[in-house]
CSV table of C-alpha atoms in Angstrom, one decimal:
chain,number,residue,atom,x,y,z
A,15,VAL,CA,202.0,90.5,123.5
A,16,GLU,CA,202.9,94.3,122.8
A,17,LYS,CA,204.7,94.6,126.1
A,18,LEU,CA,206.5,91.2,125.4
A,19,SER,CA,207.5,92.5,121.8
A,20,CYS,CA,208.7,95.6,123.2
A,21,ALA,CA,210.8,93.8,126.0
A,22,ALA,CA,212.3,91.4,123.3
A,23,ILE,CA,216.0,91.5,122.9
A,24,ASP,CA,217.1,91.5,119.3
A,25,GLY,CA,213.6,90.4,118.5
A,26,VAL,CA,213.8,87.3,120.8
A,27,ILE,CA,211.3,86.8,123.6
A,28,THR,CA,212.8,84.5,126.1
A,29,LYS,CA,211.3,82.6,129.2
A,30,ALA,CA,213.1,84.9,131.4
A,31,ILE,CA,211.5,87.8,129.8
A,32,VAL,CA,208.0,86.2,129.8
A,33,ASP,CA,208.5,85.4,133.6
A,34,GLU,CA,209.3,88.8,134.3
A,35,MET,CA,206.5,90.6,132.3
A,36,VAL,CA,203.7,88.3,132.8
A,37,ALA,CA,201.9,87.7,136.0
A,38,ASP,CA,201.6,84.4,137.2
A,39,ARG,CA,197.9,83.5,136.6
A,40,SER,CA,198.2,79.8,137.6
A,41,GLY,CA,195.2,78.8,139.7
A,42,PHE,CA,193.2,82.0,138.7
A,43,THR,CA,189.9,80.8,137.3
A,44,ALA,CA,188.2,84.2,137.2
A,45,PHE,CA,185.7,83.0,134.3
A,46,ARG,CA,184.6,79.9,136.3
A,47,LEU,CA,184.5,82.2,139.5
A,48,ASN,CA,182.4,84.9,137.7
A,49,ASP,CA,180.3,82.4,136.0
A,50,HIS,CA,179.1,80.9,139.2
A,51,THR,CA,178.8,84.2,141.0
A,52,PHE,CA,176.9,86.0,138.2
A,53,SER,CA,174.7,83.1,137.5
A,54,GLY,CA,173.5,83.0,140.9
A,55,ARG,CA,175.3,79.8,142.3
A,56,PRO,CA,176.4,80.9,145.6
A,57,GLU,CA,177.9,77.6,146.9
A,58,GLN,CA,179.7,76.8,143.8
A,59,ALA,CA,181.0,80.6,143.7
A,60,LEU,CA,182.5,80.5,147.2
A,61,ILE,CA,184.0,76.9,146.5
A,62,GLU,CA,185.8,78.4,143.3
A,63,LEU,CA,186.7,81.7,145.4
A,64,ASP,CA,188.4,79.4,147.9
A,65,ASN,CA,190.3,77.7,145.1
A,66,VAL,CA,191.4,81.1,143.7
A,67,LEU,CA,192.5,82.4,147.0
A,68,ALA,CA,194.3,79.1,147.8
A,69,ALA,CA,196.3,79.3,144.7
A,70,GLY,CA,197.6,82.6,145.8
A,71,GLU,CA,195.6,85.2,143.7
A,72,PRO,CA,195.4,88.3,145.6
A,73,ALA,CA,191.9,89.3,147.0
A,74,GLU,CA,192.2,92.9,145.5
A,75,ARG,CA,192.5,91.3,142.0
A,76,VAL,CA,189.4,89.3,142.7
A,77,LEU,CA,187.5,92.1,143.8
A,78,GLY,CA,188.6,94.1,140.8
A,79,GLN,CA,187.4,91.2,138.7
A,80,ILE,CA,184.0,91.0,140.3
A,81,GLY,CA,183.7,94.8,139.9
A,82,SER,CA,184.8,94.6,136.4
A,83,GLN,CA,182.1,92.1,135.5
A,84,ALA,CA,179.5,94.1,137.2
A,85,VAL,CA,180.2,97.2,135.3
A,86,ALA,CA,180.3,95.1,132.0
A,87,LEU,CA,176.9,93.5,132.8
A,88,ALA,CA,175.3,96.9,133.6
A,89,THR,CA,176.7,98.3,130.4
A,90,MET,CA,175.3,95.6,128.3
A,91,LYS,CA,172.0,95.8,130.2
A,92,LEU,CA,171.7,99.7,129.9
A,93,GLY,CA,173.1,99.8,126.4
A,94,ALA,CA,170.5,97.3,125.1
A,95,GLY,CA,169.2,99.6,122.2
A,96,VAL,CA,172.6,100.8,121.2
A,97,PRO,CA,174.1,99.0,118.0
A,98,SER,CA,176.3,96.1,119.1
A,99,ASP,CA,179.5,97.7,117.2
A,100,ALA,CA,179.0,100.9,118.8
A,101,LEU,CA,178.5,99.7,122.1
A,102,ALA,CA,181.5,97.6,121.9
A,103,ARG,CA,183.8,100.3,120.6
A,104,ALA,CA,182.4,102.9,123.4
A,105,SER,CA,182.9,100.5,126.1
A,106,GLY,CA,186.1,98.9,125.1
A,107,ILE,CA,184.6,95.4,125.5
A,108,GLY,CA,186.4,92.9,123.2
A,109,ALA,CA,184.1,91.1,120.6
A,110,ASN,CA,184.8,87.7,122.1
A,111,ARG,CA,183.3,88.9,125.4
A,112,PHE,CA,180.8,90.9,124.2
A,113,GLY,CA,178.3,88.2,123.2
A,114,MET,CA,178.8,86.3,126.3
A,115,LEU,CA,178.1,89.4,128.4
A,116,GLN,CA,174.9,90.2,126.3
A,117,LYS,CA,173.4,86.7,127.0
A,118,ALA,CA,174.4,87.0,130.8
A,119,ALA,CA,173.1,90.4,131.3
A,120,ALA,CA,169.7,89.7,129.5
A,121,PRO,CA,167.9,88.1,132.4
A,122,LEU,CA,169.1,90.5,135.1
A,123,SER,CA,166.8,93.3,136.3
A,124,ASN,CA,167.9,96.7,136.6
A,125,GLN,CA,167.1,96.2,140.4
A,126,THR,CA,169.5,93.1,140.6
A,127,LEU,CA,172.2,95.2,138.8
A,128,THR,CA,171.6,98.0,141.2
A,129,ARG,CA,172.0,95.8,144.2
A,130,ILE,CA,175.2,94.1,142.7
A,131,SER,CA,176.7,97.5,142.0
A,132,GLU,CA,175.9,98.6,145.5
A,133,ALA,CA,177.6,95.6,147.0
A,134,VAL,CA,180.7,96.0,145.0
A,135,ARG,CA,180.8,99.9,145.6
A,136,ASP,CA,180.5,99.2,149.4
A,137,ALA,CA,183.3,96.4,149.5
A,138,ASP,CA,185.6,98.4,147.3
A,139,ALA,CA,185.0,101.6,149.5
A,140,SER,CA,185.5,99.5,152.7
A,141,VAL,CA,188.9,98.4,151.4
A,142,LYS,CA,190.0,101.7,149.9
A,143,ALA,CA,189.0,103.6,153.1
A,144,GLY,CA,190.9,101.3,155.3
A,145,ALA,CA,187.8,100.1,157.1
A,146,GLN,CA,188.7,96.7,156.1
A,147,THR,CA,192.3,95.8,155.8
A,148,ASP,CA,192.0,92.3,155.0
A,149,THR,CA,190.4,92.2,151.5
A,150,SER,CA,189.8,88.5,151.8
A,151,ALA,CA,187.4,89.2,154.7
A,152,THR,CA,185.6,91.5,152.2
A,153,ILE,CA,185.5,89.4,149.0
A,154,VAL,CA,184.1,86.4,150.6
A,155,PRO,CA,180.9,88.0,151.8
A,156,LEU,CA,180.9,90.0,148.4
A,157,VAL,CA,180.9,86.8,146.4
A,158,ALA,CA,178.1,85.3,148.3
A,159,GLU,CA,176.1,88.2,148.4
A,160,VAL,CA,176.3,88.9,144.4
A,161,ALA,CA,175.6,85.3,143.9
A,162,GLU,CA,172.6,85.2,146.1
A,163,VAL,CA,171.2,88.6,144.6
A,164,VAL,CA,171.4,87.0,141.3
A,165,ARG,CA,169.7,83.7,142.3
A,166,ARG,CA,167.1,85.6,143.8
A,167,GLY,CA,166.5,88.0,141.0
A,168,SER,CA,165.2,90.7,143.3
A,169,GLY,CA,168.1,91.5,145.4
A,170,ALA,CA,166.2,90.6,148.4
A,171,GLY,CA,168.5,90.0,151.7
A,172,ARG,CA,171.0,92.8,150.9
A,173,ARG,CA,173.7,92.8,153.6
A,174,ARG,CA,174.6,96.1,155.3
A,175,SER,CA,178.1,96.9,156.2
């Protein structure tokens, strides 16, 4: 909203300004994708990932979203003893997202969060180092792995790159 306000001409935000300033998010259902992935529903997560990618969402953005969710869940789990308002301020996680993340992180073990973090790190490093030039080929196994790790709870079956 602040960017749109800054771009407004004589205080007016036109459709052209919105089209120029706001990325097209049609078809991007990160919430549904994250919900399936981080709730341990691999089949549904892969179907949703296919929908997201088919809608034209860049795989790099999806990778970033998965990584962001993993970091946020770890923050919730590791900051469990910190007062909510202090943790929200320190982490930059908004109030609306904070409660949902607390509920989602509660059943995850530290081992599960470690396995998820390793999987995200490996996928991200593979793309950034140029070992994997097609991020779509990285994001599909990542989503499947993260969902399966959550489903199993123990992180058994970790893939190696």
